[in-house]
Amino acid sequence: MTSNLLVIMSDEHQSRAMGCAGHPFVQTPNIDALAARGMRFTNAYTPCPICVPARASFATGRYAHQTRLWDNAMPYDGSIPGWGHALQARGVPVESIGKLHYRAPEDPAGFDVEHIPMMVAGGVGMVWASIRREEERTPRGGRMLGDYVGPGTSKYTDYDAAVTARTEDWLHARRASGDDRPWCLYVGLVAPHFPLVVPQEFYDLYPTDSLPPVKLHPRDGHARHPWVDKQAGFMDSEAKFRDEDERLRAIAAYYGLCTWLDHNVGRILGALEAAGYGGDTTVVYTSDHGDNLGARGLWGKSNLYEESVAVPLMMAGPGIAPGTCDTPVSLLDLSVTIAGHFDTEIDAAEGLRSLYDIAASPPEPERPVFSEYHAVGSVSGAFMLRRGRWKYNYYVGFPPELFDLEADPEETVNLAGDPAYAEVLAGMDAALRAVCDPDAADAQAFADQAALIERHGGREAAIALGASGATPPPTVNG
């Protein structure tokens, strides 16, 4: 009999910020326990390092250049069939609780019920950020990370508590219903996404005087890639800290939010056991993208470095042997895995495979994985290909980057200009172009964004549309 499937997706969880990933001090005991009894994919990536396009791609199993949902003003509305629709067609009960970041609750997005869903602001999202040409873009006022950072509570921590409580109630109600059909439940938590505010007990786990320095900071002499420098300069969160103490509080709060997230995952897994579902439910934990957390003087996501584009991904349940899998994978592989779990399929991008199959197969280090970015702050499209030890970043109109992740896991040395690596560079470029034509995709993104801006009344009207930072959560009780 097919097992139930519980998919938990957080927001902005850096792949390294877990004990099971070898982080020296981040405390994630519940996620670590899940990883210990299941398979952890050590080289997992988002298809796009920003929320709305990543989630649209995850819903459909298609890349952003295929969905043409390029940025945070182009939310998923269910018009492209995804794994939720495939499960519904098969008669599988499929519901969601928490953050979706789709267009609106009334859209047919593939869930029988959406409990307290978090959608894009006003059903339109960050239209102002669709204005990307360097001479035209206009940053919004305020600070992306929030007016206050440090210990406390926010609408986001309140929302995560409500999502967790609703999930606990859902599991017990499902058991009490007597309906024994295998089900799929998607749970969307927002931590550790900014605002960087976390309850005191979690903040206190990370004293600011014990935090290590961030890597490759410009004030220490690091010269950022020119595309990255332009992208970062658009909002420049680093420059908006009031002093060094506040900057350290932001780092401590992020790590505290990782443990707050883990606390809520633990509550959900505890309720799963208490409801009697522990033995016949497969559990997946992942995140939509990572967070730079001050590395290179960068905050948030929105670039192709490991801190931003790599994600945690693990699954545990009946028939899954515990261990780690080093084969590179994408959240899009998870999309087809969810459909395949219930013996159905979706019309997804080429080359994707079920994580069950990948986990049970010999390692395939040369398997290519792709990501792209066309959203806030970017003056042109950015494209990534990971294959084996090599990581290739292609920026339209800018020099590329090539990193040897085996010798240089921190991505400190760009080898793209070294003649000794010209053959590797050419091979990686060819492999990227086998996925998409980056220049054509870049042109399509700008054309689609220009059309979006025009539909909203032009540039001056668009500048006023959308949240300036974190998307407001829905009103919840308790």
Tab-separated table of C-alpha atoms in Angstrom:
chain	number	residue	atom	x	y	z
A	1	MET	CA	0.000	0.000	0.000
A	2	THR	CA	1.242	3.489	-0.837
A	3	SER	CA	2.363	5.407	2.229
A	4	ASN	CA	1.125	8.865	3.144
A	5	LEU	CA	3.372	11.753	2.139
A	6	LEU	CA	4.154	14.760	4.334
A	7	VAL	CA	6.201	17.483	2.622
A	8	ILE	CA	7.576	20.251	4.856
A	9	MET	CA	9.122	23.237	3.077
A	10	SER	CA	10.745	26.076	4.978
A	11	ASP	CA	11.833	29.394	3.515
A	12	GLU	CA	15.403	30.638	3.153
A	13	HIS	CA	17.107	27.807	5.079
A	14	GLN	CA	20.777	27.691	4.148
A	15	SER	CA	21.709	24.088	3.346
A	16	ARG	CA	24.681	24.121	5.715
A	17	ALA	CA	22.767	25.482	8.707
A	18	MET	CA	21.949	22.067	10.192
A	19	GLY	CA	23.780	19.810	12.581
A	20	CYS	CA	23.383	16.882	10.183
A	21	ALA	CA	25.171	18.894	7.484
A	22	GLY	CA	28.162	19.344	9.777
A	23	HIS	CA	27.519	22.889	10.941
A	24	PRO	CA	29.737	23.512	13.982
A	25	PHE	CA	27.112	25.110	16.211
A	26	VAL	CA	23.615	25.422	14.672
A	27	GLN	CA	21.191	23.319	16.714
A	28	THR	CA	18.629	21.378	14.650
A	29	PRO	CA	18.044	18.171	16.632
A	30	ASN	CA	14.671	17.282	15.098
A	31	ILE	CA	15.805	17.776	11.508
A	32	ASP	CA	18.983	15.867	12.355
A	33	ALA	CA	16.919	12.956	13.690
A	34	LEU	CA	14.831	12.918	10.514
A	35	ALA	CA	18.013	12.853	8.430
A	36	ALA	CA	19.483	10.073	10.559
A	37	ARG	CA	16.575	7.742	9.830
A	38	GLY	CA	16.324	8.662	6.167
A	39	MET	CA	18.258	9.774	3.108
A	40	ARG	CA	19.855	13.225	3.016
A	41	PHE	CA	20.753	14.665	-0.368
A	42	THR	CA	23.972	16.581	0.166
A	43	ASN	CA	23.990	18.446	-3.170
A	44	ALA	CA	20.427	19.731	-3.591
A	45	TYR	CA	19.562	22.960	-5.387
A	46	THR	CA	16.676	25.316	-5.978
A	47	PRO	CA	15.643	25.999	-9.597
A	48	CYS	CA	15.564	29.722	-8.755
A	49	PRO	CA	16.962	31.463	-5.653
A	50	ILE	CA	13.922	33.587	-4.819
A	51	CYS	CA	10.569	32.577	-3.377
A	52	VAL	CA	7.825	32.966	-5.978
A	53	PRO	CA	9.547	31.541	-9.079
A	54	ALA	CA	11.085	28.722	-7.031
A	55	ARG	CA	7.687	27.695	-5.715
A	56	ALA	CA	6.063	27.921	-9.149
A	57	SER	CA	8.784	25.657	-10.507
A	58	PHE	CA	8.410	23.259	-7.591
A	59	ALA	CA	4.642	23.103	-8.154
A	60	THR	CA	5.023	22.264	-11.851
A	61	GLY	CA	8.364	20.502	-12.229
A	62	ARG	CA	9.413	23.110	-14.801
A	63	TYR	CA	12.166	25.700	-14.839
A	64	ALA	CA	11.433	29.432	-14.704
A	65	HIS	CA	12.330	29.820	-18.374
A	66	GLN	CA	9.608	27.229	-19.085
A	67	THR	CA	6.894	28.582	-16.767
A	68	ARG	CA	7.835	32.183	-17.655
A	69	LEU	CA	7.084	33.052	-14.041
A	70	TRP	CA	10.292	34.977	-13.626
A	71	ASP	CA	10.037	36.984	-10.426
A	72	ASN	CA	8.051	37.789	-7.296
A	73	ALA	CA	5.350	39.580	-9.325
A	74	MET	CA	4.560	36.477	-11.386
A	75	PRO	CA	2.960	34.017	-8.957
A	76	TYR	CA	1.663	30.564	-9.759
A	77	ASP	CA	-2.087	30.498	-10.408
A	78	GLY	CA	-2.624	26.827	-11.209
A	79	SER	CA	-2.901	27.312	-14.973
A	80	ILE	CA	0.174	25.118	-15.541
A	81	PRO	CA	-0.691	21.635	-14.242
A	82	GLY	CA	1.519	20.365	-11.450
A	83	TRP	CA	1.869	17.521	-8.996
A	84	GLY	CA	-1.133	18.670	-6.962
A	85	HIS	CA	-3.393	18.396	-10.004
A	86	ALA	CA	-1.967	14.968	-10.814
A	87	LEU	CA	-2.760	13.755	-7.296
A	88	GLN	CA	-6.275	15.196	-7.461
A	89	ALA	CA	-6.897	13.432	-10.780
A	90	ARG	CA	-5.865	10.181	-9.139
A	91	GLY	CA	-8.223	10.725	-6.205
A	92	VAL	CA	-5.485	11.294	-3.631
A	93	PRO	CA	-6.485	13.647	-0.799
A	94	VAL	CA	-4.026	16.555	-1.094
A	95	GLU	CA	-4.091	19.629	1.135
A	96	SER	CA	-1.756	22.448	2.146
A	97	ILE	CA	-1.144	24.319	5.368
A	98	GLY	CA	0.873	27.532	5.458
A	99	LYS	CA	3.015	29.419	2.983
A	100	LEU	CA	2.458	28.808	-0.719
A	101	HIS	CA	3.377	32.192	-2.229
A	102	TYR	CA	0.978	31.584	-5.103
A	103	ARG	CA	-1.386	34.196	-6.583
A	104	ALA	CA	-4.653	33.840	-4.668
A	105	PRO	CA	-6.609	31.300	-2.600
A	106	GLU	CA	-9.356	31.016	-5.210
A	107	ASP	CA	-6.982	29.717	-7.899
A	108	PRO	CA	-7.109	25.974	-8.740
A	109	ALA	CA	-3.533	25.355	-7.607
A	110	GLY	CA	-3.800	21.611	-6.986
A	111	PHE	CA	-4.972	21.378	-3.374
A	112	ASP	CA	-8.354	20.180	-2.129
A	113	VAL	CA	-8.058	22.634	0.763
A	114	GLU	CA	-5.532	25.395	1.456
A	115	HIS	CA	-5.385	26.070	5.202
A	116	ILE	CA	-4.271	29.601	6.224
A	117	PRO	CA	-2.373	30.051	2.938
A	118	MET	CA	0.179	32.805	2.569
A	119	MET	CA	0.052	34.294	-0.922
A	120	VAL	CA	1.828	37.172	-2.687
A	121	ALA	CA	0.893	40.648	-1.489
A	122	GLY	CA	-2.379	41.804	-3.027
A	123	GLY	CA	-2.395	38.993	-5.554
A	124	VAL	CA	0.239	40.835	-7.604
A	125	GLY	CA	3.486	40.635	-5.639
A	126	MET	CA	6.564	42.839	-6.026
A	127	VAL	CA	5.767	44.543	-9.334
A	128	TRP	CA	8.256	47.315	-8.540
A	129	ALA	CA	11.062	44.738	-8.599
A	130	SER	CA	10.170	43.673	-12.151
A	131	ILE	CA	11.797	46.933	-13.278
A	132	ARG	CA	15.324	45.587	-13.671
A	133	ARG	CA	17.192	47.643	-16.254
A	134	GLU	CA	19.955	49.433	-14.407
A	135	GLU	CA	18.981	52.906	-15.584
A	136	GLU	CA	15.295	52.354	-14.696
A	137	ARG	CA	15.170	50.313	-11.501
A	138	THR	CA	14.121	52.118	-8.326
A	139	PRO	CA	14.605	50.553	-4.867
A	140	ARG	CA	11.814	50.826	-2.347
A	141	GLY	CA	12.262	52.659	0.927
A	142	GLY	CA	12.842	50.874	4.195
A	143	ARG	CA	15.064	47.956	5.007
A	144	MET	CA	14.556	44.518	3.479
A	145	LEU	CA	15.544	42.675	6.641
A	146	GLY	CA	13.048	44.585	8.810
A	147	ASP	CA	13.155	47.651	11.028
A	148	TYR	CA	14.224	45.618	14.052
A	149	VAL	CA	16.470	42.560	14.373
A	150	GLY	CA	17.067	40.493	17.476
A	151	PRO	CA	15.029	38.707	20.157
A	152	GLY	CA	11.247	38.940	20.164
A	153	THR	CA	8.294	37.859	18.093
A	154	SER	CA	7.047	38.934	14.693
A	155	LYS	CA	4.057	38.272	12.475
A	156	TYR	CA	6.169	35.550	10.875
A	157	THR	CA	6.925	33.702	14.112
A	158	ASP	CA	3.262	34.003	15.051
A	159	TYR	CA	2.317	32.619	11.656
A	160	ASP	CA	4.713	29.671	11.943
A	161	ALA	CA	3.254	28.849	15.366
A	162	ALA	CA	-0.242	28.906	13.837
A	163	VAL	CA	0.810	26.742	10.873
A	164	THR	CA	2.377	24.225	13.236
A	165	ALA	CA	-0.716	24.106	15.474
A	166	ARG	CA	-3.007	23.734	12.458
A	167	THR	CA	-0.841	20.850	11.191
A	168	GLU	CA	-1.048	19.106	14.550
A	169	ASP	CA	-4.830	19.491	14.509
A	170	TRP	CA	-5.037	18.303	10.901
A	171	LEU	CA	-3.145	15.086	11.616
A	172	HIS	CA	-5.342	14.180	14.574
A	173	ALA	CA	-8.517	15.107	12.693
A	174	ARG	CA	-7.445	13.037	9.712
A	175	ARG	CA	-6.930	10.003	11.941
A	176	ALA	CA	-10.272	10.538	13.650
A	177	SER	CA	-12.061	10.815	10.282
A	178	GLY	CA	-11.774	7.102	9.590
A	179	ASP	CA	-10.691	7.818	6.009
A	180	ASP	CA	-7.821	5.401	5.433
A	181	ARG	CA	-6.869	6.550	1.933
A	182	PRO	CA	-3.193	7.534	1.603
A	183	TRP	CA	-2.920	11.311	1.734
A	184	CYS	CA	-0.476	14.055	0.788
A	185	LEU	CA	-0.030	17.080	3.048
A	186	TYR	CA	2.190	20.023	2.158
A	187	VAL	CA	3.261	22.273	5.059
A	188	GLY	CA	4.878	25.654	4.372
A	189	LEU	CA	6.831	27.264	7.220
A	190	VAL	CA	8.454	30.689	6.787
A	191	ALA	CA	11.428	30.602	9.192
A	192	PRO	CA	14.268	31.369	8.870
A	193	HIS	CA	13.136	34.013	6.340
A	194	PHE	CA	13.580	37.615	7.506
A	195	PRO	CA	12.453	39.678	9.450
A	196	LEU	CA	15.304	38.503	11.641
A	197	VAL	CA	13.336	38.352	14.877
A	198	VAL	CA	13.101	35.180	16.967
A	199	PRO	CA	11.801	34.271	20.448
A	200	GLN	CA	14.329	35.007	23.163
A	201	GLU	CA	15.056	31.384	24.122
A	202	PHE	CA	16.187	30.609	20.582
A	203	TYR	CA	18.105	33.840	20.137
A	204	ASP	CA	20.011	33.162	23.365
A	205	LEU	CA	21.461	29.950	21.896
A	206	TYR	CA	23.764	32.034	19.700
A	207	PRO	CA	25.687	34.662	21.706
A	208	THR	CA	26.927	37.396	19.416
A	209	ASP	CA	30.420	37.275	20.917
A	210	SER	CA	30.801	33.649	19.812
A	211	LEU	CA	29.885	34.087	16.136
A	212	PRO	CA	32.639	33.479	13.590
A	213	PRO	CA	33.457	36.168	11.015
A	214	VAL	CA	31.677	35.951	7.679
A	215	LYS	CA	33.699	35.003	4.629
A	216	LEU	CA	34.813	37.169	1.701
A	217	HIS	CA	33.539	40.447	3.080
A	218	PRO	CA	34.277	43.493	0.891
A	219	ARG	CA	35.642	45.392	3.876
A	220	ASP	CA	38.307	42.671	4.128
A	221	GLY	CA	39.336	43.243	0.538
A	222	HIS	CA	37.056	40.875	-1.366
A	223	ALA	CA	36.144	42.193	-4.816
A	224	ARG	CA	32.642	41.020	-5.706
A	225	HIS	CA	31.773	39.861	-9.203
A	226	PRO	CA	30.410	42.898	-11.112
A	227	TRP	CA	26.961	41.350	-11.701
A	228	VAL	CA	26.712	40.454	-8.016
A	229	ASP	CA	27.895	43.904	-6.990
A	230	LYS	CA	25.177	45.577	-9.053
A	231	GLN	CA	22.537	43.160	-7.747
A	232	ALA	CA	23.586	43.683	-4.128
A	233	GLY	CA	23.838	47.440	-4.487
A	234	PHE	CA	20.200	47.750	-5.465
A	235	MET	CA	18.974	47.327	-1.874
A	236	ASP	CA	22.306	46.918	-0.005
A	237	SER	CA	21.125	45.416	3.263
A	238	GLU	CA	24.693	45.338	4.575
A	239	ALA	CA	24.960	49.134	4.453
A	240	LYS	CA	21.725	49.608	6.375
A	241	PHE	CA	22.784	48.084	9.683
A	242	ARG	CA	22.944	50.736	12.361
A	243	ASP	CA	26.197	49.375	13.786
A	244	GLU	CA	28.255	46.204	14.060
A	245	ASP	CA	26.276	44.999	17.078
A	246	GLU	CA	23.055	45.050	15.074
A	247	ARG	CA	24.730	43.151	12.257
A	248	LEU	CA	25.794	40.443	14.707
A	249	ARG	CA	22.278	40.351	16.167
A	250	ALA	CA	20.979	39.693	12.664
A	251	ILE	CA	23.256	36.679	12.293
A	252	ALA	CA	22.304	35.376	15.739
A	253	ALA	CA	18.616	35.842	14.973
A	254	TYR	CA	18.940	33.919	11.695
A	255	TYR	CA	20.542	30.982	13.467
A	256	GLY	CA	17.917	31.244	16.186
A	257	LEU	CA	15.227	31.082	13.498
A	258	CYS	CA	16.838	27.889	12.192
A	259	THR	CA	16.365	26.356	15.632
A	260	TRP	CA	12.840	27.828	15.872
A	261	LEU	CA	12.104	26.145	12.551
A	262	ASP	CA	13.522	22.893	13.910
A	263	HIS	CA	11.335	23.230	17.007
A	264	ASN	CA	8.234	23.449	14.805
A	265	VAL	CA	9.355	20.538	12.642
A	266	GLY	CA	9.724	18.551	15.863
A	267	ARG	CA	6.192	19.428	16.922
A	268	ILE	CA	4.832	18.334	13.547
A	269	LEU	CA	6.729	15.044	13.582
A	270	GLY	CA	5.597	14.449	17.154
A	271	ALA	CA	1.977	14.936	16.124
A	272	LEU	CA	2.510	12.562	13.205
A	273	GLU	CA	3.599	9.872	15.649
A	274	ALA	CA	0.868	10.675	18.168
A	275	ALA	CA	-1.767	10.358	15.440
A	276	GLY	CA	-0.490	6.905	14.572
A	277	TYR	CA	0.961	7.834	11.197
A	278	GLY	CA	4.644	7.456	12.005
A	279	GLY	CA	5.057	4.010	10.493
A	280	ASP	CA	3.204	4.556	7.219
A	281	THR	CA	4.167	8.105	6.229
A	282	THR	CA	7.083	9.296	4.136
A	283	VAL	CA	8.379	12.664	5.350
A	284	VAL	CA	10.278	15.129	3.165
A	285	TYR	CA	11.994	18.225	4.512
A	286	THR	CA	13.430	20.926	2.262
A	287	SER	CA	13.519	24.702	1.679
A	288	ASP	CA	12.804	26.879	-1.333
A	289	HIS	CA	16.315	28.454	-1.355
A	290	GLY	CA	19.039	29.535	1.044
A	291	ASP	CA	20.375	32.799	2.498
A	292	ASN	CA	23.747	34.520	2.126
A	293	LEU	CA	23.785	35.628	5.766
A	294	GLY	CA	26.484	38.239	5.318
A	295	ALA	CA	28.907	36.231	3.166
A	296	ARG	CA	30.448	38.589	0.568
A	297	GLY	CA	28.495	41.367	2.301
A	298	LEU	CA	25.254	39.871	0.942
A	299	TRP	CA	21.925	39.209	2.681
A	300	GLY	CA	18.835	37.348	1.591
A	301	LYS	CA	19.088	35.118	-1.477
A	302	SER	CA	19.060	36.159	-5.159
A	303	ASN	CA	22.426	34.900	-6.409
A	304	LEU	CA	24.040	31.641	-7.489
A	305	TYR	CA	26.492	31.013	-4.641
A	306	GLU	CA	26.042	27.934	-2.476
A	307	GLU	CA	24.685	29.897	0.479
A	308	SER	CA	21.779	31.087	-1.698
A	309	VAL	CA	21.159	28.387	-4.299
A	310	ALA	CA	21.800	25.155	-2.331
A	311	VAL	CA	18.957	23.768	-0.203
A	312	PRO	CA	18.520	21.150	2.513
A	313	LEU	CA	16.686	18.054	1.273
A	314	MET	CA	15.975	14.782	3.037
A	315	MET	CA	13.300	12.085	3.045
A	316	ALA	CA	12.522	9.311	5.487
A	317	GLY	CA	9.861	6.644	5.511
A	318	PRO	CA	8.981	3.073	4.606
A	319	GLY	CA	11.580	1.446	2.383
A	320	ILE	CA	14.037	4.371	2.417
A	321	ALA	CA	17.484	3.242	3.546
A	322	PRO	CA	19.229	5.724	5.834
A	323	GLY	CA	22.343	7.461	4.599
A	324	THR	CA	23.500	10.308	2.403
A	325	CYS	CA	23.302	10.699	-1.357
A	326	ASP	CA	25.876	12.917	-3.055
A	327	THR	CA	24.286	12.863	-6.525
A	328	PRO	CA	23.294	16.450	-7.418
A	329	VAL	CA	19.518	16.919	-7.358
A	330	SER	CA	16.963	19.700	-7.783
A	331	LEU	CA	13.695	20.615	-6.138
A	332	LEU	CA	12.238	19.689	-9.531
A	333	ASP	CA	13.299	16.093	-8.901
A	334	LEU	CA	11.195	16.319	-5.760
A	335	SER	CA	8.269	17.525	-7.895
A	336	VAL	CA	8.290	14.364	-9.990
A	337	THR	CA	8.946	12.291	-6.849
A	338	ILE	CA	5.712	13.502	-5.239
A	339	ALA	CA	3.715	12.534	-8.328
A	340	GLY	CA	5.505	9.217	-8.647
A	341	HIS	CA	4.909	8.413	-4.976
A	342	PHE	CA	1.232	8.107	-5.861
A	343	ASP	CA	1.849	6.270	-9.146
A	344	THR	CA	1.176	9.229	-11.404
A	345	GLU	CA	3.340	11.708	-13.317
A	346	ILE	CA	3.558	15.323	-14.431
A	347	ASP	CA	4.657	17.012	-17.655
A	348	ALA	CA	7.970	18.146	-16.217
A	349	ALA	CA	11.335	19.330	-17.532
A	350	GLU	CA	13.581	16.808	-19.231
A	351	GLY	CA	16.141	14.868	-17.250
A	352	LEU	CA	14.342	14.800	-13.908
A	353	ARG	CA	14.184	11.617	-11.850
A	354	SER	CA	12.463	10.330	-8.774
A	355	LEU	CA	14.493	10.807	-5.619
A	356	TYR	CA	13.603	7.219	-4.708
A	357	ASP	CA	15.424	6.063	-7.827
A	358	ILE	CA	18.364	8.410	-7.295
A	359	ALA	CA	18.747	7.349	-3.654
A	360	ALA	CA	18.735	3.664	-4.577
A	361	SER	CA	21.222	4.051	-7.454
A	362	PRO	CA	25.021	4.309	-7.412
A	363	PRO	CA	26.277	7.889	-7.034
A	364	GLU	CA	26.176	9.986	-10.214
A	365	PRO	CA	28.432	12.960	-9.476
A	366	GLU	CA	28.327	14.141	-13.104
A	367	ARG	CA	24.557	14.567	-13.120
A	368	PRO	CA	23.881	18.207	-14.134
A	369	VAL	CA	21.638	20.470	-12.044
A	370	PHE	CA	20.460	23.886	-13.214
A	371	SER	CA	19.248	27.121	-11.627
A	372	GLU	CA	18.509	30.629	-12.892
A	373	TYR	CA	17.636	34.117	-11.625
A	374	HIS	CA	15.738	36.989	-13.291
A	375	ALA	CA	14.277	38.841	-10.320
A	376	VAL	CA	14.771	41.799	-7.993
A	377	GLY	CA	18.026	43.693	-8.439
A	378	SER	CA	19.372	41.695	-11.376
A	379	VAL	CA	20.399	43.799	-14.361
A	380	SER	CA	20.517	40.672	-16.543
A	381	GLY	CA	19.742	36.976	-16.289
A	382	ALA	CA	22.020	34.684	-14.265
A	383	PHE	CA	22.296	30.939	-14.869
A	384	MET	CA	24.016	28.144	-12.938
A	385	LEU	CA	25.046	24.632	-13.836
A	386	ARG	CA	26.456	22.205	-11.282
A	387	ARG	CA	28.107	19.073	-12.639
A	388	GLY	CA	30.526	16.952	-10.674
A	389	ARG	CA	33.098	19.079	-8.898
A	390	TRP	CA	32.394	22.067	-11.171
A	391	LYS	CA	30.038	24.984	-10.667
A	392	TYR	CA	29.495	27.350	-13.601
A	393	ASN	CA	27.720	30.709	-13.311
A	394	TYR	CA	26.817	32.476	-16.555
A	395	TYR	CA	25.747	36.129	-16.438
A	396	VAL	CA	24.333	37.733	-19.566
A	397	GLY	CA	26.633	40.630	-20.471
A	398	PHE	CA	29.179	39.876	-17.717
A	399	PRO	CA	32.148	37.510	-17.294
A	400	PRO	CA	31.308	33.988	-16.077
A	401	GLU	CA	32.438	32.245	-12.918
A	402	LEU	CA	33.840	28.731	-12.578
A	403	PHE	CA	34.436	27.102	-9.208
A	404	ASP	CA	35.964	23.775	-8.256
A	405	LEU	CA	33.711	22.809	-5.337
A	406	GLU	CA	35.904	19.854	-4.445
A	407	ALA	CA	39.073	21.913	-3.961
A	408	ASP	CA	37.296	25.180	-3.130
A	409	PRO	CA	33.903	24.497	-1.463
A	410	GLU	CA	33.673	28.115	-0.259
A	411	GLU	CA	33.834	29.452	-3.848
A	412	THR	CA	36.752	31.747	-3.154
A	413	VAL	CA	38.661	31.388	-6.450
A	414	ASN	CA	37.030	32.059	-9.822
A	415	LEU	CA	38.810	29.868	-12.392
A	416	ALA	CA	36.899	31.115	-15.432
A	417	GLY	CA	39.738	33.343	-16.638
A	418	ASP	CA	42.485	30.761	-16.128
A	419	PRO	CA	43.587	29.263	-19.472
A	420	ALA	CA	44.291	25.966	-17.730
A	421	TYR	CA	40.535	25.542	-17.249
A	422	ALA	CA	39.398	26.694	-20.696
A	423	GLU	CA	38.318	23.181	-21.691
A	424	VAL	CA	36.330	22.706	-18.480
A	425	LEU	CA	34.730	26.112	-18.958
A	426	ALA	CA	33.693	25.295	-22.520
A	427	GLY	CA	32.252	21.957	-21.456
A	428	MET	CA	30.229	23.521	-18.657
A	429	ASP	CA	28.943	26.238	-20.978
A	430	ALA	CA	27.826	23.626	-23.489
A	431	ALA	CA	26.096	21.641	-20.733
A	432	LEU	CA	24.256	24.761	-19.545
A	433	ARG	CA	23.132	25.553	-23.089
A	434	ALA	CA	21.794	22.020	-23.407
A	435	VAL	CA	19.249	23.051	-20.731
A	436	CYS	CA	18.394	26.464	-22.163
A	437	ASP	CA	19.659	29.308	-24.326
A	438	PRO	CA	20.543	31.834	-21.609
A	439	ASP	CA	20.529	34.860	-23.885
A	440	ALA	CA	17.123	33.976	-25.334
A	441	ALA	CA	15.731	33.314	-21.855
A	442	ASP	CA	17.083	36.666	-20.643
A	443	ALA	CA	15.401	38.484	-23.532
A	444	GLN	CA	12.115	36.673	-22.889
A	445	ALA	CA	12.236	37.559	-19.194
A	446	PHE	CA	12.723	41.257	-19.914
A	447	ALA	CA	9.938	41.202	-22.512
A	448	ASP	CA	7.512	39.484	-20.157
A	449	GLN	CA	8.378	41.858	-17.323
A	450	ALA	CA	7.928	44.882	-19.590
A	451	ALA	CA	4.489	43.581	-20.560
A	452	LEU	CA	3.615	43.049	-16.883
A	453	ILE	CA	4.638	46.597	-16.008
A	454	GLU	CA	2.578	47.945	-18.883
A	455	ARG	CA	-0.487	45.972	-17.729
A	456	HIS	CA	-0.164	47.646	-14.337
A	457	GLY	CA	-0.142	51.129	-15.834
A	458	GLY	CA	3.515	51.680	-16.612
A	459	ARG	CA	6.673	52.290	-14.629
A	460	GLU	CA	5.393	55.009	-12.308
A	461	ALA	CA	2.383	52.914	-11.284
A	462	ALA	CA	4.472	49.742	-10.962
A	463	ILE	CA	6.924	51.356	-8.546
A	464	ALA	CA	4.163	51.528	-5.925
A	465	LEU	CA	2.994	47.906	-6.244
A	466	GLY	CA	4.034	45.139	-3.871
A	467	ALA	CA	5.663	44.617	-0.498
A	468	SER	CA	9.109	46.184	-0.064
A	469	GLY	CA	10.462	43.218	1.888
A	470	ALA	CA	8.860	40.234	3.587
A	471	THR	CA	5.403	39.346	2.260
A	472	PRO	CA	2.692	40.011	4.894
A	473	PRO	CA	1.286	36.768	6.326
A	474	PRO	CA	-2.450	36.161	6.574
A	475	THR	CA	-4.291	36.974	9.778
A	476	VAL	CA	-4.405	33.908	12.016
A	477	ASN	CA	-6.067	33.166	15.323
A	478	GLY	CA	-4.059	32.249	18.345
